[in-house]
């Protein structure tokens, strides 16, 4: 398949990109790594009139530590983030998750920001960014705003981004010392989109769970936090009985897609099996 005809612009200035996005006469899409957008265009699932290629913008390809957070720019590629010592040191969960995300060729071009804006419900990073409490910096011609990762995802391929806005940076707070984490996924093969991804962080204070955060993808129309299960977990003892109970409640609470090769019930079973493993791993990683 070939995409429908489109105009192509490749500005070297962020203001020019934002001006084009603000021009409501022409339906415009940003082209970052092209690893999701171009297949969508080839299948005619997307048909923008104009592509604005952001790959020549200066100063957006960075991963750097700032005051208490790591900032990742719009042109930082999955491959660079996967290989980043800074990311591996502060967010080992991200490095582990990247083993499951696409293949080297795709990761060499695809960007974290493009991945979040694409908002595939089976994508891993939207769940991780919610558990890690990331803030997304969004720019338009008239100014910038910040959106929490938790508020960013609306539904399948849908975010709160307006058509005149661009995601310029993701800020991920450096977790408090003693925070444990867990990540588990089941997919057809490593590199395929998830059937079920489960991620969590927590601390253990005087034998009780504190500040639990759990997110899932692949089991709904967007990656979500499991707020009710987090509330139950807070203050509980980190035992397998508690983890099993939380997992059963989580499996009953989600509303997975029911598609031919993988049923909603099977995805619920995956969540019920993976969540106790994730919580046990997180508890065992808590620094003494
Ligand atoms: C074979 C294959 C396997 C894959 N497997 C996985 C997987 O297992 N898990 C997974 O999560 N992903 C997977 N992907 C998708 C991959 O992660 C993409 O890189 C990612 O989803 C999109 O990033 P991109 O930079 O390529 O964005 P693009 O494809 O360029 O853009 C995607 C969308 O986001 C918009 N956009 C891009 N950047 C911005 C921005 N800065 N601000 C506003 N809007 C923006 C675009 O307009 C478009 O609508 C796979 C892709 C392929 C081809």
PDB file of C-alpha atoms and ligand atoms in Angstrom, residues 21 28-40 46 48 51-52 54-55 60 73-78 97-98 100-103 106-107 109-120 122-126 137 152 157 159 161-162 165-169 185 187 189-194, ligand 1:
ATOM      1  CA  UNK A  21       0.594  23.034  13.525  1.00  0.00           C
ATOM      2  CA  UNK A  28      -0.843  18.495   9.684  1.00  0.00           C
ATOM      3  CA  UNK A  29       0.985  15.628  11.411  1.00  0.00           C
ATOM      4  CA  UNK A  30       4.399  15.646  12.992  1.00  0.00           C
ATOM      5  CA  UNK A  31       6.831  13.070  11.579  1.00  0.00           C
ATOM      6  CA  UNK A  32       9.334  11.939  14.245  1.00  0.00           C
ATOM      7  CA  UNK A  33      10.746   8.425  13.796  1.00  0.00           C
ATOM      8  CA  UNK A  34       7.941   7.503  11.388  1.00  0.00           C
ATOM      9  CA  UNK A  35       7.787   3.973  12.840  1.00  0.00           C
ATOM     10  CA  UNK A  36       4.088   4.192  13.657  1.00  0.00           C
ATOM     11  CA  UNK A  37       2.882   7.063  11.480  1.00  0.00           C
ATOM     12  CA  UNK A  38       4.261   5.783   8.173  1.00  0.00           C
ATOM     13  CA  UNK A  39       2.691   2.299   8.516  1.00  0.00           C
ATOM     14  CA  UNK A  40      -0.597   3.998   9.474  1.00  0.00           C
ATOM     15  CA  UNK A  46      -3.955   8.150   8.614  1.00  0.00           C
ATOM     16  CA  UNK A  48      -2.567  13.946   6.830  1.00  0.00           C
ATOM     17  CA  UNK A  51       3.841  16.127   7.245  1.00  0.00           C
ATOM     18  CA  UNK A  52       6.104  18.327   9.318  1.00  0.00           C
ATOM     19  CA  UNK A  54      10.956  17.460  13.092  1.00  0.00           C
ATOM     20  CA  UNK A  55      14.196  15.527  12.559  1.00  0.00           C
ATOM     21  CA  UNK A  60      15.763  18.148  20.889  1.00  0.00           C
ATOM     22  CA  UNK A  73      13.862  15.438  24.359  1.00  0.00           C
ATOM     23  CA  UNK A  74      11.478  14.830  21.470  1.00  0.00           C
ATOM     24  CA  UNK A  75      14.215  13.484  19.201  1.00  0.00           C
ATOM     25  CA  UNK A  76      15.793  11.037  21.658  1.00  0.00           C
ATOM     26  CA  UNK A  77      15.461   7.610  19.996  1.00  0.00           C
ATOM     27  CA  UNK A  78      14.393   4.446  21.775  1.00  0.00           C
ATOM     28  CA  UNK A  97      11.093  -2.810  29.203  1.00  0.00           C
ATOM     29  CA  UNK A  98      13.054  -1.785  26.108  1.00  0.00           C
ATOM     30  CA  UNK A 100      10.339  -5.933  24.771  1.00  0.00           C
ATOM     31  CA  UNK A 101       9.805  -2.861  22.582  1.00  0.00           C
ATOM     32  CA  UNK A 102      10.150  -3.357  18.844  1.00  0.00           C
ATOM     33  CA  UNK A 103      13.447  -4.381  17.202  1.00  0.00           C
ATOM     34  CA  UNK A 106      12.729   0.340  14.752  1.00  0.00           C
ATOM     35  CA  UNK A 107      14.326   1.499  18.009  1.00  0.00           C
ATOM     36  CA  UNK A 109      14.479   5.610  14.490  1.00  0.00           C
ATOM     37  CA  UNK A 110      11.487   5.600  16.848  1.00  0.00           C
ATOM     38  CA  UNK A 111      11.324   8.183  19.623  1.00  0.00           C
ATOM     39  CA  UNK A 112       9.898   7.982  23.138  1.00  0.00           C
ATOM     40  CA  UNK A 113       7.839  11.138  22.498  1.00  0.00           C
ATOM     41  CA  UNK A 114       6.442   9.742  19.234  1.00  0.00           C
ATOM     42  CA  UNK A 115       5.596   6.522  21.045  1.00  0.00           C
ATOM     43  CA  UNK A 116       3.664   8.380  23.748  1.00  0.00           C
ATOM     44  CA  UNK A 117       1.831  10.568  21.213  1.00  0.00           C
ATOM     45  CA  UNK A 118       0.890   7.498  19.167  1.00  0.00           C
ATOM     46  CA  UNK A 119      -0.772   6.104  22.339  1.00  0.00           C
ATOM     47  CA  UNK A 120      -1.138   2.515  21.257  1.00  0.00           C
ATOM     48  CA  UNK A 122      -0.667  -2.177  23.954  1.00  0.00           C
ATOM     49  CA  UNK A 123       2.440  -0.003  24.146  1.00  0.00           C
ATOM     50  CA  UNK A 124       4.724  -0.356  27.166  1.00  0.00           C
ATOM     51  CA  UNK A 125       6.053   3.178  27.722  1.00  0.00           C
ATOM     52  CA  UNK A 126       2.659   4.814  28.420  1.00  0.00           C
ATOM     53  CA  UNK A 137       6.036  19.251  28.311  1.00  0.00           C
ATOM     54  CA  UNK A 152      -2.114  12.388  28.921  1.00  0.00           C
ATOM     55  CA  UNK A 157      -4.483   6.319  19.692  1.00  0.00           C
ATOM     56  CA  UNK A 159      -4.183  11.759  23.922  1.00  0.00           C
ATOM     57  CA  UNK A 161      -2.718  16.820  22.717  1.00  0.00           C
ATOM     58  CA  UNK A 162      -4.512  19.424  20.609  1.00  0.00           C
ATOM     59  CA  UNK A 165       0.535  21.131  20.030  1.00  0.00           C
ATOM     60  CA  UNK A 166       3.817  19.235  20.059  1.00  0.00           C
ATOM     61  CA  UNK A 167       5.330  17.148  22.847  1.00  0.00           C
ATOM     62  CA  UNK A 168       8.835  18.562  23.303  1.00  0.00           C
ATOM     63  CA  UNK A 169      10.133  16.845  26.452  1.00  0.00           C
ATOM     64  CA  UNK A 185       5.073  -8.695  29.910  1.00  0.00           C
ATOM     65  CA  UNK A 187       3.540 -10.866  23.981  1.00  0.00           C
ATOM     66  CA  UNK A 189       7.389 -12.549  20.703  1.00  0.00           C
ATOM     67  CA  UNK A 190       9.780 -10.034  22.218  1.00  0.00           C
ATOM     68  CA  UNK A 191       9.433  -6.939  20.042  1.00  0.00           C
ATOM     69  CA  UNK A 192       5.711  -7.356  19.452  1.00  0.00           C
ATOM     70  CA  UNK A 193       3.085  -5.210  21.111  1.00  0.00           C
ATOM     71  CA  UNK A 194       2.047  -6.492  24.540  1.00  0.00           C
TER      72      UNK A 194
HETATM   73  C1  LIG B   1       7.745  -3.676  13.635  1.00  0.00           C
HETATM   74  C2  LIG B   1       7.402  -2.719  14.744  1.00  0.00           C
HETATM   75  C3  LIG B   1       7.286  -3.202  16.039  1.00  0.00           C
HETATM   76  C4  LIG B   1       6.954  -2.309  17.066  1.00  0.00           C
HETATM   77  N1  LIG B   1       6.837  -2.821  18.333  1.00  0.00           N
HETATM   78  C5  LIG B   1       6.498  -1.977  19.331  1.00  0.00           C
HETATM   79  C6  LIG B   1       6.341  -2.462  20.666  1.00  0.00           C
HETATM   80  O1  LIG B   1       6.522  -3.636  20.954  1.00  0.00           O
HETATM   81  N2  LIG B   1       5.981  -1.571  21.621  1.00  0.00           N
HETATM   82  C7  LIG B   1       5.792  -0.251  21.351  1.00  0.00           C
HETATM   83  O2  LIG B   1       5.478   0.530  22.249  1.00  0.00           O
HETATM   84  N3  LIG B   1       5.963   0.242  20.121  1.00  0.00           N
HETATM   85  C8  LIG B   1       6.305  -0.591  19.100  1.00  0.00           C
HETATM   86  N4  LIG B   1       6.455  -0.079  17.839  1.00  0.00           N
HETATM   87  C9  LIG B   1       6.236   1.373  17.609  1.00  0.00           C
HETATM   88  C10 LIG B   1       7.501   2.171  17.905  1.00  0.00           C
HETATM   89  O3  LIG B   1       7.707   2.219  19.305  1.00  0.00           O
HETATM   90  C11 LIG B   1       7.399   3.605  17.370  1.00  0.00           C
HETATM   91  O4  LIG B   1       8.699   4.110  17.333  1.00  0.00           O
HETATM   92  C12 LIG B   1       6.588   4.570  18.177  1.00  0.00           C
HETATM   93  O5  LIG B   1       5.307   4.081  18.451  1.00  0.00           O
HETATM   94  C13 LIG B   1       6.395   5.904  17.454  1.00  0.00           C
HETATM   95  O6  LIG B   1       7.526   6.690  17.546  1.00  0.00           O
HETATM   96  P1  LIG B   1       8.037   7.478  16.281  1.00  0.00           P
HETATM   97  O7  LIG B   1       9.096   8.409  16.771  1.00  0.00           O
HETATM   98  O8  LIG B   1       8.404   6.505  15.228  1.00  0.00           O
HETATM   99  O9  LIG B   1       6.750   8.354  15.892  1.00  0.00           O
HETATM  100  P2  LIG B   1       6.042   8.614  14.492  1.00  0.00           P
HETATM  101  O10 LIG B   1       5.680   7.321  13.859  1.00  0.00           O
HETATM  102  O11 LIG B   1       6.815   9.583  13.698  1.00  0.00           O
HETATM  103  O12 LIG B   1       4.713   9.352  15.034  1.00  0.00           O
HETATM  104  C14 LIG B   1       3.714   8.644  15.731  1.00  0.00           C
HETATM  105  C15 LIG B   1       2.555   9.613  16.043  1.00  0.00           C
HETATM  106  O13 LIG B   1       2.938  10.575  17.021  1.00  0.00           O
HETATM  107  C16 LIG B   1       2.911  11.908  16.482  1.00  0.00           C
HETATM  108  N5  LIG B   1       4.111  12.552  17.019  1.00  0.00           N
HETATM  109  C17 LIG B   1       5.391  12.096  16.939  1.00  0.00           C
HETATM  110  N6  LIG B   1       6.209  12.876  17.658  1.00  0.00           N
HETATM  111  C18 LIG B   1       5.435  13.851  18.200  1.00  0.00           C
HETATM  112  C19 LIG B   1       5.707  14.940  19.064  1.00  0.00           C
HETATM  113  N7  LIG B   1       6.954  15.187  19.527  1.00  0.00           N
HETATM  114  N8  LIG B   1       4.674  15.755  19.447  1.00  0.00           N
HETATM  115  C20 LIG B   1       3.406  15.501  18.985  1.00  0.00           C
HETATM  116  N9  LIG B   1       3.101  14.474  18.180  1.00  0.00           N
HETATM  117  C21 LIG B   1       4.099  13.651  17.792  1.00  0.00           C
HETATM  118  C22 LIG B   1       2.890  11.746  14.981  1.00  0.00           C
HETATM  119  O14 LIG B   1       2.267  12.828  14.333  1.00  0.00           O
HETATM  120  C23 LIG B   1       2.096  10.448  14.843  1.00  0.00           C
HETATM  121  O15 LIG B   1       0.724  10.701  14.970  1.00  0.00           O
HETATM  122  C24 LIG B   1       6.776  -0.931  16.792  1.00  0.00           C
HETATM  123  C25 LIG B   1       6.909  -0.446  15.485  1.00  0.00           C
HETATM  124  C26 LIG B   1       7.210  -1.338  14.461  1.00  0.00           C
HETATM  125  C27 LIG B   1       7.341  -0.790  13.060  1.00  0.00           C
END
